[in-house]
Coordinates of C-alpha atoms in Angstrom, one line a residue:
Chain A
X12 CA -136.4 -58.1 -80.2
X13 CA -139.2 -60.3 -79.5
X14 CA -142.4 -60.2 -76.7
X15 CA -143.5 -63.1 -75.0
X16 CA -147.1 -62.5 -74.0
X17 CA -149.2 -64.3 -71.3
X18 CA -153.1 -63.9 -71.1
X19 CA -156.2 -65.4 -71.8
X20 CA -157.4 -66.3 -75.2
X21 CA -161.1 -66.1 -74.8
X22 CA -165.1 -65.4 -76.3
X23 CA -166.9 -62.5 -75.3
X24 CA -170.3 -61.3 -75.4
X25 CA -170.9 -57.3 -75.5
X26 CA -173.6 -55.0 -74.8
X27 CA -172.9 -51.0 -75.2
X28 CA -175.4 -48.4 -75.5
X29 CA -174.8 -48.4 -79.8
X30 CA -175.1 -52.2 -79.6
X31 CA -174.9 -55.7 -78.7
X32 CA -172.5 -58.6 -80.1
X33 CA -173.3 -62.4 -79.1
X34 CA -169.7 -64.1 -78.9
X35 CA -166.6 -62.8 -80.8
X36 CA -162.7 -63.6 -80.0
X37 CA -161.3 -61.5 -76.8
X38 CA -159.3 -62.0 -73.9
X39 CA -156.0 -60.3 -72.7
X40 CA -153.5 -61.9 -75.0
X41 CA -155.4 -61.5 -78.2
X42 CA -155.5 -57.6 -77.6
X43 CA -151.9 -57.5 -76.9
X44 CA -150.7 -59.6 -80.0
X45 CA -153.1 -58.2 -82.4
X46 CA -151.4 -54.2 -81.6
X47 CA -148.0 -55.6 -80.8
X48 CA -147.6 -57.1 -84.1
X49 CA -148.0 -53.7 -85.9
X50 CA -144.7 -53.1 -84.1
X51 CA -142.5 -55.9 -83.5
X52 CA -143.0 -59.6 -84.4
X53 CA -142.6 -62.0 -83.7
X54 CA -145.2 -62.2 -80.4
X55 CA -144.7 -65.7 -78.3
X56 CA -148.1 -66.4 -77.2
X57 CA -148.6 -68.0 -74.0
X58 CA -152.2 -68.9 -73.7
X59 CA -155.1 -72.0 -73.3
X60 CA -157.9 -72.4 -75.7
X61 CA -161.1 -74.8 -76.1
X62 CA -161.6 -77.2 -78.8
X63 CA -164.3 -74.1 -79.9
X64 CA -161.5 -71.8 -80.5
X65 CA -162.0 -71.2 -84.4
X66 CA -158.8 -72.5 -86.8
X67 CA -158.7 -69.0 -89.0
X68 CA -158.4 -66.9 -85.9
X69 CA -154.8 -68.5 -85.6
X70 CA -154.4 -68.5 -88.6
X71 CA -154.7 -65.0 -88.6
X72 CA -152.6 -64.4 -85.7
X73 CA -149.8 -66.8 -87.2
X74 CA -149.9 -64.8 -90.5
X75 CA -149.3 -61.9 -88.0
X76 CA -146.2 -63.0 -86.8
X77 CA -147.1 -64.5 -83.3
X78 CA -146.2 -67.6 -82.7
X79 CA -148.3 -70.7 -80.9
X80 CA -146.3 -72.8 -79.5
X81 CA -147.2 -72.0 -75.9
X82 CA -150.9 -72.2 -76.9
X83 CA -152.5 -75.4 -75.4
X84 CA -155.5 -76.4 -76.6
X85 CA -157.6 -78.8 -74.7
X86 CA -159.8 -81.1 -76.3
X87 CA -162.6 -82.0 -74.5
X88 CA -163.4 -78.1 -73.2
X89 CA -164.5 -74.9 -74.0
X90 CA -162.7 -71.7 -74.3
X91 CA -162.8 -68.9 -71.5
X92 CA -166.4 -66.8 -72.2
X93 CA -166.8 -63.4 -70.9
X94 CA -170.2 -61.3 -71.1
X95 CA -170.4 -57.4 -70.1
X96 CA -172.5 -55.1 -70.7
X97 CA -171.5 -51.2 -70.3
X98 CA -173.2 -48.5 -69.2
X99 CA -174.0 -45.4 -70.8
X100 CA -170.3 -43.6 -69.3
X101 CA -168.9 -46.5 -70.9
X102 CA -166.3 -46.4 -68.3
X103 CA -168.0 -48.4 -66.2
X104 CA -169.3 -51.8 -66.8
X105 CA -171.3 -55.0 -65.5
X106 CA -169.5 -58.5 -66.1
X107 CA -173.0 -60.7 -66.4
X108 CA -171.3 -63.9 -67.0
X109 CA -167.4 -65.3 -66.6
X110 CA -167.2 -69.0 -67.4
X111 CA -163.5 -70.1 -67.1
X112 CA -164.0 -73.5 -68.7
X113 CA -160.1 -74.2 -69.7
X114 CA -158.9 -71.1 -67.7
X115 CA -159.7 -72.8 -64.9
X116 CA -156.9 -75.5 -65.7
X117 CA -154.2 -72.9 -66.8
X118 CA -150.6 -74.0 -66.9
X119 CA -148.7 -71.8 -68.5
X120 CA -145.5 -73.3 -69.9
X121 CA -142.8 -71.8 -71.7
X122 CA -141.4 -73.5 -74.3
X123 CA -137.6 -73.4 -75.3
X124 CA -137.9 -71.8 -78.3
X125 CA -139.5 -68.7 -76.5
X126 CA -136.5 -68.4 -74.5
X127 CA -134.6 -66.0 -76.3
X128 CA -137.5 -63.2 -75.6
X129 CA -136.2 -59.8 -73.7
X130 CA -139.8 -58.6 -73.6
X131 CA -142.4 -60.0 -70.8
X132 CA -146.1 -58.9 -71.4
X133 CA -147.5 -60.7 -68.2
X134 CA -151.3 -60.4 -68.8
X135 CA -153.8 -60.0 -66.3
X136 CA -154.3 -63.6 -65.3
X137 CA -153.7 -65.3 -61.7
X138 CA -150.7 -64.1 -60.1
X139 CA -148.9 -67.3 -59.1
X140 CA -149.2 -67.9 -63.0
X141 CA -147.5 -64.6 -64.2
X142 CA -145.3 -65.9 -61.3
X143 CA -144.7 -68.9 -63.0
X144 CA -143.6 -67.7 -66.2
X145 CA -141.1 -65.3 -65.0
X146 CA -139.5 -68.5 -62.7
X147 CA -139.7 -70.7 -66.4
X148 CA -137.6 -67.8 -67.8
X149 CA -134.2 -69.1 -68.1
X150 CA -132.3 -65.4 -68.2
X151 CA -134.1 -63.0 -66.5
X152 CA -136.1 -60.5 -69.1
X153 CA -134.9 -57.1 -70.2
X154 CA -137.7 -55.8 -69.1
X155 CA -140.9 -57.2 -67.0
X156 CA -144.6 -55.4 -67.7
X157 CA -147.8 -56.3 -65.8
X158 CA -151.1 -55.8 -65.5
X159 CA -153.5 -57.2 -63.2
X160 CA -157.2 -55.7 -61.8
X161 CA -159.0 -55.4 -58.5
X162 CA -160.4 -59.3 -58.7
X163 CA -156.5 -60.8 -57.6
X164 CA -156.4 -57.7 -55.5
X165 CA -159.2 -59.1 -53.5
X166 CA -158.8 -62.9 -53.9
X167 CA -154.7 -63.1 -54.1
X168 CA -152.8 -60.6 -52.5
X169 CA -150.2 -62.3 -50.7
X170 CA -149.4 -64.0 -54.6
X171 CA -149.7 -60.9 -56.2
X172 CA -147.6 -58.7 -53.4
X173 CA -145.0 -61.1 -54.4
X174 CA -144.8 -61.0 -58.2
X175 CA -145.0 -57.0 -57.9
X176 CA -141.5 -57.7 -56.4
X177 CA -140.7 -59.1 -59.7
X178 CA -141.4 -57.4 -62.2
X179 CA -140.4 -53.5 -64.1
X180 CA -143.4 -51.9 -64.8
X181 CA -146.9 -52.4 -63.3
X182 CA -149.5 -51.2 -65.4
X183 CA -153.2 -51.1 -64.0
X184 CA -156.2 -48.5 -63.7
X185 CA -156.8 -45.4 -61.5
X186 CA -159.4 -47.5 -59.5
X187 CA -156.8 -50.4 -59.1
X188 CA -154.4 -48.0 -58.0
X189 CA -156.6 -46.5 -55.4
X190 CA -157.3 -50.1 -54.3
X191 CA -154.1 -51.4 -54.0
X192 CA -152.6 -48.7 -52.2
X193 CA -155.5 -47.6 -50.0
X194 CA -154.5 -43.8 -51.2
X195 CA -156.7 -41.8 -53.0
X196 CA -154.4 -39.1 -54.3
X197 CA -152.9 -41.1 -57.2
X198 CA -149.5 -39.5 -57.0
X199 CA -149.5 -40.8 -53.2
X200 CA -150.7 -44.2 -54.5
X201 CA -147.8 -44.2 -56.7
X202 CA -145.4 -43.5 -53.9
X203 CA -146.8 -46.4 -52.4
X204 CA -147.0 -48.7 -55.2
X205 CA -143.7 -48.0 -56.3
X206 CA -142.3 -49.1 -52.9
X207 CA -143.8 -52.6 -53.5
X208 CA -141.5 -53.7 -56.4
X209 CA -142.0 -52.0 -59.5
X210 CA -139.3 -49.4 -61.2
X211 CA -142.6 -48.0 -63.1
X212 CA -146.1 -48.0 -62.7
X213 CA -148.1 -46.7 -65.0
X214 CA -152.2 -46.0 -64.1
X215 CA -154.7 -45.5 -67.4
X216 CA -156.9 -43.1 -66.6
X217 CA -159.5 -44.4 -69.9
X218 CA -160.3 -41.5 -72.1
X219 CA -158.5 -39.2 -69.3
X220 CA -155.1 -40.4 -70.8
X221 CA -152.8 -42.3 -68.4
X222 CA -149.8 -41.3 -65.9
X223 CA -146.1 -42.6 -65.8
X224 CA -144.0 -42.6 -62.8
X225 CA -140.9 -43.5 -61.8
X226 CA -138.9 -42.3 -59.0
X227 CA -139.5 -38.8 -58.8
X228 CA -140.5 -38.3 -62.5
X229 CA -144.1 -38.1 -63.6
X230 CA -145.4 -38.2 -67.0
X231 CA -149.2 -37.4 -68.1
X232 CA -149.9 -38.7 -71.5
X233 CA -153.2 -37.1 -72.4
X234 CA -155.7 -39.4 -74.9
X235 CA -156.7 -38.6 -78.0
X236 CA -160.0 -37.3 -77.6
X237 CA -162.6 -39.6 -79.4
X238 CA -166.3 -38.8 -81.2
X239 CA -167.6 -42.0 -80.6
X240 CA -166.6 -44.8 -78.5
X241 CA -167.8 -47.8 -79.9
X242 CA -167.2 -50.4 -77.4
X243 CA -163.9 -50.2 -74.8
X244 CA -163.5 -54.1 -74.7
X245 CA -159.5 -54.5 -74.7
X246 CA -158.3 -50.7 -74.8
X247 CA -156.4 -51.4 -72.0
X248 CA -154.9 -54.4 -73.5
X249 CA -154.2 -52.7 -76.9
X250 CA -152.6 -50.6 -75.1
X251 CA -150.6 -52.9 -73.3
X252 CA -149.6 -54.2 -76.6
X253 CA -149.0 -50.9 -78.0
X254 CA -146.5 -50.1 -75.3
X255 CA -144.3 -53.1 -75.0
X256 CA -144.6 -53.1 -78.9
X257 CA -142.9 -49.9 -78.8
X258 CA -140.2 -50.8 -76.4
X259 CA -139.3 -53.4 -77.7
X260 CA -138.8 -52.5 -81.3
X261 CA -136.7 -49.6 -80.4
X262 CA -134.6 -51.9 -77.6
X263 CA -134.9 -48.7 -75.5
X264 CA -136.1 -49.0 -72.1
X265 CA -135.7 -45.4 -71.0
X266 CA -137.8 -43.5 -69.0
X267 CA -138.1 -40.8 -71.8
X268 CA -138.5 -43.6 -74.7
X269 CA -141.4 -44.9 -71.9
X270 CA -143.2 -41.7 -72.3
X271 CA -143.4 -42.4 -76.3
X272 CA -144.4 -45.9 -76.0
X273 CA -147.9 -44.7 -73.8
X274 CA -148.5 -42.7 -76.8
X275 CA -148.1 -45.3 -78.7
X276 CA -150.1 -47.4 -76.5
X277 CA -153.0 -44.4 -76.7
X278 CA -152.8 -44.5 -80.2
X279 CA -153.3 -48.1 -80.4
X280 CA -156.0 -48.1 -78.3
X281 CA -157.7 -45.1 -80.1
X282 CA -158.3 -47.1 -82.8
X283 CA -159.6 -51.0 -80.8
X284 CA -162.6 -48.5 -79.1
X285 CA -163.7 -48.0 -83.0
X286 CA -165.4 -51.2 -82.8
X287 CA -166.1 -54.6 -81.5
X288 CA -163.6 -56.4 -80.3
X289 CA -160.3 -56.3 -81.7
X290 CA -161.9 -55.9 -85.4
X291 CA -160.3 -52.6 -85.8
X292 CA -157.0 -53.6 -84.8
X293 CA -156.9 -56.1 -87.7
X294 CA -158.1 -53.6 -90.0
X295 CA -155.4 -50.8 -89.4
X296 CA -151.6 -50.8 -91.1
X297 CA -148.9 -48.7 -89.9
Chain B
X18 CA -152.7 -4.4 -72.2
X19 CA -155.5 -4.7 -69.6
X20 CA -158.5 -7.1 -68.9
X21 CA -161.7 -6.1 -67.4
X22 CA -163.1 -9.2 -64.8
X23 CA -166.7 -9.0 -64.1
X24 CA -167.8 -11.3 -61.3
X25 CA -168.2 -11.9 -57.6
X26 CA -166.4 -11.3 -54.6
X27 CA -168.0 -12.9 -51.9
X28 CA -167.3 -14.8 -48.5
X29 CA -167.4 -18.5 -48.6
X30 CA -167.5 -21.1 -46.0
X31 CA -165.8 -24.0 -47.2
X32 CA -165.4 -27.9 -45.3
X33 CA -163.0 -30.4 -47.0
X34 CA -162.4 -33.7 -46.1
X35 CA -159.1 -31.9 -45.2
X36 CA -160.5 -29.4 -43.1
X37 CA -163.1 -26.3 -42.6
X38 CA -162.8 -22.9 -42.4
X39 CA -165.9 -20.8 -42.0
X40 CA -165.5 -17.1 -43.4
X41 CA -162.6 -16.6 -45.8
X42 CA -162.7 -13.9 -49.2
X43 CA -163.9 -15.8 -52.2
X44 CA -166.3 -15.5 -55.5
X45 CA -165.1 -15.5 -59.0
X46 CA -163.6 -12.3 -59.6
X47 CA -161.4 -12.6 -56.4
X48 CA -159.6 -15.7 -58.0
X49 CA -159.5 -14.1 -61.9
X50 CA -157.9 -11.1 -60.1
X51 CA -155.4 -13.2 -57.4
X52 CA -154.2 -15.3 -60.7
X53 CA -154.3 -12.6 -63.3
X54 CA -152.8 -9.8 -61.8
X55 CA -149.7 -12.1 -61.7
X56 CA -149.5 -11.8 -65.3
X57 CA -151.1 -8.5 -66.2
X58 CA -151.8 -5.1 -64.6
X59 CA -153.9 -3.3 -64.3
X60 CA -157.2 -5.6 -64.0
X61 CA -160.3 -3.6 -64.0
X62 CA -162.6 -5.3 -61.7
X63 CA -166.3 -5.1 -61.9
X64 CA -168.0 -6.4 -59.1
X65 CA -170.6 -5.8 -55.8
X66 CA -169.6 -6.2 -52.4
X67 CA -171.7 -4.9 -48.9
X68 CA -170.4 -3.7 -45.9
X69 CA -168.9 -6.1 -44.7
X70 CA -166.3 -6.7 -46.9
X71 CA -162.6 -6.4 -45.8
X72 CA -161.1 -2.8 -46.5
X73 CA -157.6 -4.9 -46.0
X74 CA -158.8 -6.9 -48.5
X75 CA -159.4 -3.8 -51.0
X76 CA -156.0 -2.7 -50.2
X77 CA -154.2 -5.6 -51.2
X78 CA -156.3 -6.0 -54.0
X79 CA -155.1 -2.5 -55.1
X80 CA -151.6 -2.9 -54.1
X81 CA -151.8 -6.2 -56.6
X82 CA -152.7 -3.8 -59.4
X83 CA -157.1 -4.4 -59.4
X84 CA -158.5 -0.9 -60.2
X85 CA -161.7 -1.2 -58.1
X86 CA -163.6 1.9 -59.1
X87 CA -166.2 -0.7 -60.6
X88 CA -166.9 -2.4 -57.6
X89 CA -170.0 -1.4 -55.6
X90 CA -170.2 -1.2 -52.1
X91 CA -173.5 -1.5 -50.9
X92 CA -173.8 0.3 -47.2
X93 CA -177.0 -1.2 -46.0
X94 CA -176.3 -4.9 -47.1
X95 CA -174.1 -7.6 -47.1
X96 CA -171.9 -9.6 -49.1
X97 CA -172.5 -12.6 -51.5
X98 CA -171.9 -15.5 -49.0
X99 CA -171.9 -19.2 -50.5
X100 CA -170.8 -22.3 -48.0
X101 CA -170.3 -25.8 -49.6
X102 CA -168.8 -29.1 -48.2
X103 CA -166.6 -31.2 -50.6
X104 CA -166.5 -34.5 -51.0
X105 CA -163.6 -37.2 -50.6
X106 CA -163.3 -37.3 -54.3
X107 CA -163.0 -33.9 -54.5
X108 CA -164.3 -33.5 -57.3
X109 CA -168.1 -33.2 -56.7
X110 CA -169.6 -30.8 -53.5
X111 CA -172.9 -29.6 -51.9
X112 CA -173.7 -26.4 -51.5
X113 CA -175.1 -25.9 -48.0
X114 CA -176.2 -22.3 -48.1
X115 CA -176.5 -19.4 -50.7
X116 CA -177.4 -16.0 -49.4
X117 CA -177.3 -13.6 -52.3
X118 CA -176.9 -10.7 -50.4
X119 CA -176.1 -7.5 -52.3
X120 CA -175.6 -10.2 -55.4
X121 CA -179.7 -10.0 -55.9
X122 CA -179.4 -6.3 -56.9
X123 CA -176.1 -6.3 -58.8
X124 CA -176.3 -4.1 -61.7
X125 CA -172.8 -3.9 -63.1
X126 CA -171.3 -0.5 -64.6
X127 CA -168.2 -0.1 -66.8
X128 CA -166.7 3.1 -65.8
X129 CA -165.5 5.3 -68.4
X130 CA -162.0 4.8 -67.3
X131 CA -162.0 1.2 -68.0
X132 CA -162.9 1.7 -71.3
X133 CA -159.4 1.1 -72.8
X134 CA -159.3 -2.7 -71.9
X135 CA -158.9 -5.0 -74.8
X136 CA -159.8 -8.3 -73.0
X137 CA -162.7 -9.1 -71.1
X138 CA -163.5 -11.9 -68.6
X139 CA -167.0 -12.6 -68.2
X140 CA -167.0 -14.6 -64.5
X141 CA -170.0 -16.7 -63.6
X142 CA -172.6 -14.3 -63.1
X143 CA -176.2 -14.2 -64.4
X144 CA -176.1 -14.4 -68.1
X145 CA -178.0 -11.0 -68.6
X146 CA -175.6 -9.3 -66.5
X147 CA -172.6 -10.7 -68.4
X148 CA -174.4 -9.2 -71.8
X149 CA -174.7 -5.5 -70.3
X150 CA -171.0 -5.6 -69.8
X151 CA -170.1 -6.7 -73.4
X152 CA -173.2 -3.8 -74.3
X153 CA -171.0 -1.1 -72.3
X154 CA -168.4 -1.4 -74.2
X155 CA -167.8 1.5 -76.7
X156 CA -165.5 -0.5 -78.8
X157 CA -165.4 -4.2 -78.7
X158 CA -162.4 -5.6 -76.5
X159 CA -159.8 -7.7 -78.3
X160 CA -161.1 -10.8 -77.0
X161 CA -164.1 -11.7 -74.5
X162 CA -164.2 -14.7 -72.3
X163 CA -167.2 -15.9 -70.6
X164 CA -167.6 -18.6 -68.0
X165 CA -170.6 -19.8 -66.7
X166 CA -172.8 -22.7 -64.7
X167 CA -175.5 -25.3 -65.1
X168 CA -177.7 -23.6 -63.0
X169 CA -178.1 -20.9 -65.8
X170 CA -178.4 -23.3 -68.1
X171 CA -181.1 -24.6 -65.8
X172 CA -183.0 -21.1 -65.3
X173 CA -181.7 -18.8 -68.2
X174 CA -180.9 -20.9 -71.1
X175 CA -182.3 -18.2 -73.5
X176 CA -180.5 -15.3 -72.3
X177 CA -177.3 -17.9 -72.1
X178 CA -177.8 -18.5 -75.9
X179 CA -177.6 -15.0 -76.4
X180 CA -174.6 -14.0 -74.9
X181 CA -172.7 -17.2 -76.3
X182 CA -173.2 -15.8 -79.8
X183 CA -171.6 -12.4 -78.1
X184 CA -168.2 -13.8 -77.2
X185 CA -165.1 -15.9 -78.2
X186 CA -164.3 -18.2 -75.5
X187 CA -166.2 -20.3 -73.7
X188 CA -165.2 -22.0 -70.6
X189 CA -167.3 -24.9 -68.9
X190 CA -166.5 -28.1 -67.0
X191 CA -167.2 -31.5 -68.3
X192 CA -170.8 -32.1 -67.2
X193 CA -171.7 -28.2 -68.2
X194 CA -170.3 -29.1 -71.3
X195 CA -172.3 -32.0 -71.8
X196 CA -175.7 -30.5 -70.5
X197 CA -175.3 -27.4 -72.6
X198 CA -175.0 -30.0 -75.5
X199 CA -177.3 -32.9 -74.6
X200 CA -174.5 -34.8 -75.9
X201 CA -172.3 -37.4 -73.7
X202 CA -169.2 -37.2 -76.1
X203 CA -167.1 -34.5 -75.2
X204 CA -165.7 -34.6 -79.0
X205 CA -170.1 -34.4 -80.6
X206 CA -170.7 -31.9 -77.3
X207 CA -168.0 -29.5 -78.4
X208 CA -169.0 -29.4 -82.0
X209 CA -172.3 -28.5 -81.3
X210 CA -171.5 -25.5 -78.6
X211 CA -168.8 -24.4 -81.3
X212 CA -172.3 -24.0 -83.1
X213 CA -173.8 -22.0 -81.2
X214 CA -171.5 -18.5 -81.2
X215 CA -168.3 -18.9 -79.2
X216 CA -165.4 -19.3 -81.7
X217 CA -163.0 -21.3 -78.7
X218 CA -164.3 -23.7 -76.7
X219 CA -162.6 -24.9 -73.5
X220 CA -164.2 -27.7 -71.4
X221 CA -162.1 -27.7 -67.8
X222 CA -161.9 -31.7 -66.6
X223 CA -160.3 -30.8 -63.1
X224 CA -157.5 -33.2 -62.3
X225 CA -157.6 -34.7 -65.5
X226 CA -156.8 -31.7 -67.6
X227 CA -158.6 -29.5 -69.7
X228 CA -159.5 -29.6 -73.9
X229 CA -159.3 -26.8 -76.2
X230 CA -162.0 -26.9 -79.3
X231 CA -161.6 -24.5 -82.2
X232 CA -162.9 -25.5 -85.4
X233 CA -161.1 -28.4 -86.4
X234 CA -158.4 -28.6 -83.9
X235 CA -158.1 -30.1 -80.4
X236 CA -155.7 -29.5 -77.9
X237 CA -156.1 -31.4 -74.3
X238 CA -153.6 -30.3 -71.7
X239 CA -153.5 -32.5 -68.9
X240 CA -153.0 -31.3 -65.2
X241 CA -150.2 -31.4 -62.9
X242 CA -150.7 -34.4 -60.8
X243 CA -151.4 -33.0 -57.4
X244 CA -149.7 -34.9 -54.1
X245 CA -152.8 -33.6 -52.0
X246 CA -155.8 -31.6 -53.0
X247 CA -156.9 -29.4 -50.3
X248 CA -159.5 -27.1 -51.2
X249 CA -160.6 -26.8 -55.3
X250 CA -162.9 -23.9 -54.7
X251 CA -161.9 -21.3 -57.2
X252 CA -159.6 -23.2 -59.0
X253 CA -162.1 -22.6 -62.6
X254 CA -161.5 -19.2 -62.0
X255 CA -157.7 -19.3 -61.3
X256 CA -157.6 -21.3 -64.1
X257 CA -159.8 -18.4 -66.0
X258 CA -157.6 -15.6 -64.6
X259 CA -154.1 -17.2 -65.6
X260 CA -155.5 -18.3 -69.2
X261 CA -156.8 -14.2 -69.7
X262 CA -153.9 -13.2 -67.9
X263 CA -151.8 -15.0 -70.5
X264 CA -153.1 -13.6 -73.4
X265 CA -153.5 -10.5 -72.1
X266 CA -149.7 -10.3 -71.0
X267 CA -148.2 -11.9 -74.8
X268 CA -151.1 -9.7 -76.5
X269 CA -151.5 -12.9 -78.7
X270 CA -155.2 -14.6 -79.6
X271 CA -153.8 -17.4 -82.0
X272 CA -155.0 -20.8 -81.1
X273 CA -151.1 -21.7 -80.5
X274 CA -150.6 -19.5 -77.8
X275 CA -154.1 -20.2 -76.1
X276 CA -152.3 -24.0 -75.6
X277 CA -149.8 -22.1 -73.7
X278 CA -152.7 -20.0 -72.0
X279 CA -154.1 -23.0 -70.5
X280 CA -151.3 -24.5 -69.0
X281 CA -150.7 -21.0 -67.3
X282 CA -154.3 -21.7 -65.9
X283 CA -153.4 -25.0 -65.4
X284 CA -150.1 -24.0 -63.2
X285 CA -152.0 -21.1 -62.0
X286 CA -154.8 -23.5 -60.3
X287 CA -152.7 -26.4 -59.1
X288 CA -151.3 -23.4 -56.9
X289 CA -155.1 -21.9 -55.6
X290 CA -156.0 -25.6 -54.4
X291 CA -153.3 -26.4 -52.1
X292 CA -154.7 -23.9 -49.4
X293 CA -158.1 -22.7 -48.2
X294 CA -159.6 -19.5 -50.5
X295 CA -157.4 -17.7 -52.2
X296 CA -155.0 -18.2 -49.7
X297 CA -151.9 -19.4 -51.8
X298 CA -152.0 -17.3 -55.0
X299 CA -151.3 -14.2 -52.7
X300 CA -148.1 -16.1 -51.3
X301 CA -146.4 -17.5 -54.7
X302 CA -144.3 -15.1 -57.1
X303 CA -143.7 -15.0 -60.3

């Protein structure tokens, strides 16, 4: 079984209270192939880049089994840039500076030879683009993830009410959740959510742990709890990865195989918090 | 097997976002005894009250198994009284008014007939209080818990340290954890409290579970989700009176069956918070 996964391909710039890191390779859909790979290859990679975006990083990627093909890169531009800086909680965090540059012209096609994919990993870009991708999808997907954050919330909601209707399983944040459903109570904002579109929703709590529901059913996965977090760039991506990695190497969709692939996902993104960027998740073996 | 529970029982006035009530029976040793006595009989309750407390209240203590010949009752005085407003998070309140009452003079005595008692819950009291108690005893109970508050870390750190190295489990919250520690890690935090005398260490997170420290090992237990929160208060020491109650009841101390001990507190305090005071732990059975 193989994943098709959308999202950004991008440079970011970090700041945490243990240090600071100028420009290294981020962005949604790096995360996601870089832990999905450990489980299932190969990864279709739907993404844009800048002519900046360095030749061994896809390299890399291709020696781990994700494929490019859906990859545009545009000559004359530069790739997405991202800068944050966390504060001391590291749960919370100041974006200081988002340049789209190619993101800005994002058309995310699908290419024919991704078309045999069962897995969708809809990354958290614009809405009317994961929206795109699922209509480019020739048989519908075994099974349809999302994720998505407060920004399309507030700037696309109409697009994004739409592609909820769409999809299997929602995945965003506690605060997301809370937003989205104008509940507090996060087993009410489920209920809520869960009448928008999506069989599952699942809401990452950070070092918390994260909560699965689906119909009636609730499952809270806790995290492992970590000594150090070096920088939470792309845990939520990693995991992300780690999940759909999961599912899709065992071809069981199950709400109880579900409840293994968030630890999974956990475990992944145990290991990306280690250290910058998604260093770590290059570093580890099964 | 019995457990002696040293702490306060006290009137509260409590406002939620939820609601407000504005004299109901609280204090810490009214929520070990509620949850505990489900579990375990009798529980030998040390505590001070004045002359205004409830003699119904007495009564159904003693019905529930709460041998009260430790109790004080103070006829020139009042009882502890402590009001606090919650808010919408829940998870964070003010408290409005103290009035100490008969709780300035409390001088707690073990009486000879609760000398039998192999486990001992040390509520949230002052921390040279909750050493007099362990003094008392002739022969050291099986197992001694002792909870406590940053405001004694604030004003009686020294005595604090003493009475840590006294006892064998520790329970805290999160941000007691991490002042006690002066570290931000939960993980660095618990290594260094394990330092200083208790030989267990759990750190209560609320709705997002609780952790379990001893030596090596870590064991986090999430929470039930909760549909609605109503009122929290007392929900540590519901928590503190199933986990004792537990042990108490399976006469175990291994670190395997304090996992199950916490999710009894756990289940035990997802009960206390659905209704004002101690309310619902009287009205739930076994």
């Amino acid at each position: 079984m193989s994943v098709i996964s959308l999202g950004s391909m991008a440079f970011d710039a970090i700041e945490t209270p243990f240090g600071k890191i100028d420009r290294i390779v981020g962005g949604s859909a790096i995360y996601v192939a870089y832990a999905a790979t450990h489980l299932v290859q190969p990864v279709y990679q739907i993404s844009i880049v800048g002519n900046d975006f360095p030749a061994e990083e896809m390299e890399e990627l291709k020696k781990r089994g994700v494929k490019l093909e859906g990859v545009e890169i545009v000559a004359d531009k530069k790739s997405f840039f991202w800068s944050g800086k966390y504060h001391l909680d590291m749960n919370t965090r100041d974006t200081l500076i988002t340049d789209l540059n190619v993101l800005a012209d994002f058309n995310p096609i699908v290419p024919e030879s991704y078309q045999d994919a069962e897995f969708l990993m809809l990354g958290n870009v614009l809405p009317v683009l994961q929206m795109s991708v699922i209509n480019q999808m020739k048989k519908r997907p075994k099974l349809i993830v999302l994720d998505t954050m407060n920004f399309w919330m507030e700037t696309a909601m109409e697009d994004l009410k739409k592609v909820l209707t769409m999809i299997d399983v929602l995945l965003i944040n506690d605060s997301e959740a809370r937003f989205l459903s104008e509940e507090f109570s996060l087993v009410k904002a489920a209920k809520k959510i869960l009448g928008m579109g999506p069989k599952y929703l699942i809401i990452k709590k950070g070092e918390h742990g994260a909560l699965l529901f689906h119909e009636n059913h609730v499952f809270f996965a806790p995290a492992l709890p970590l000594e150090e977090v070096f920088d939470p760039t792309g845990a939520g991506d990693t995991f992300a990865g780690g999940f759909i990695g999961h599912l899709a190497r065992t071809k069981d969709i199950s709400f109880k195989n579900m409840k293994t692939a968030i630890i999974v996902g956990s475990a992944m993104a145990s290991f990306c918090v280690e250290k910058f960027g998604p260093q770590r998740l290059k570093e580890i073996t099964k």
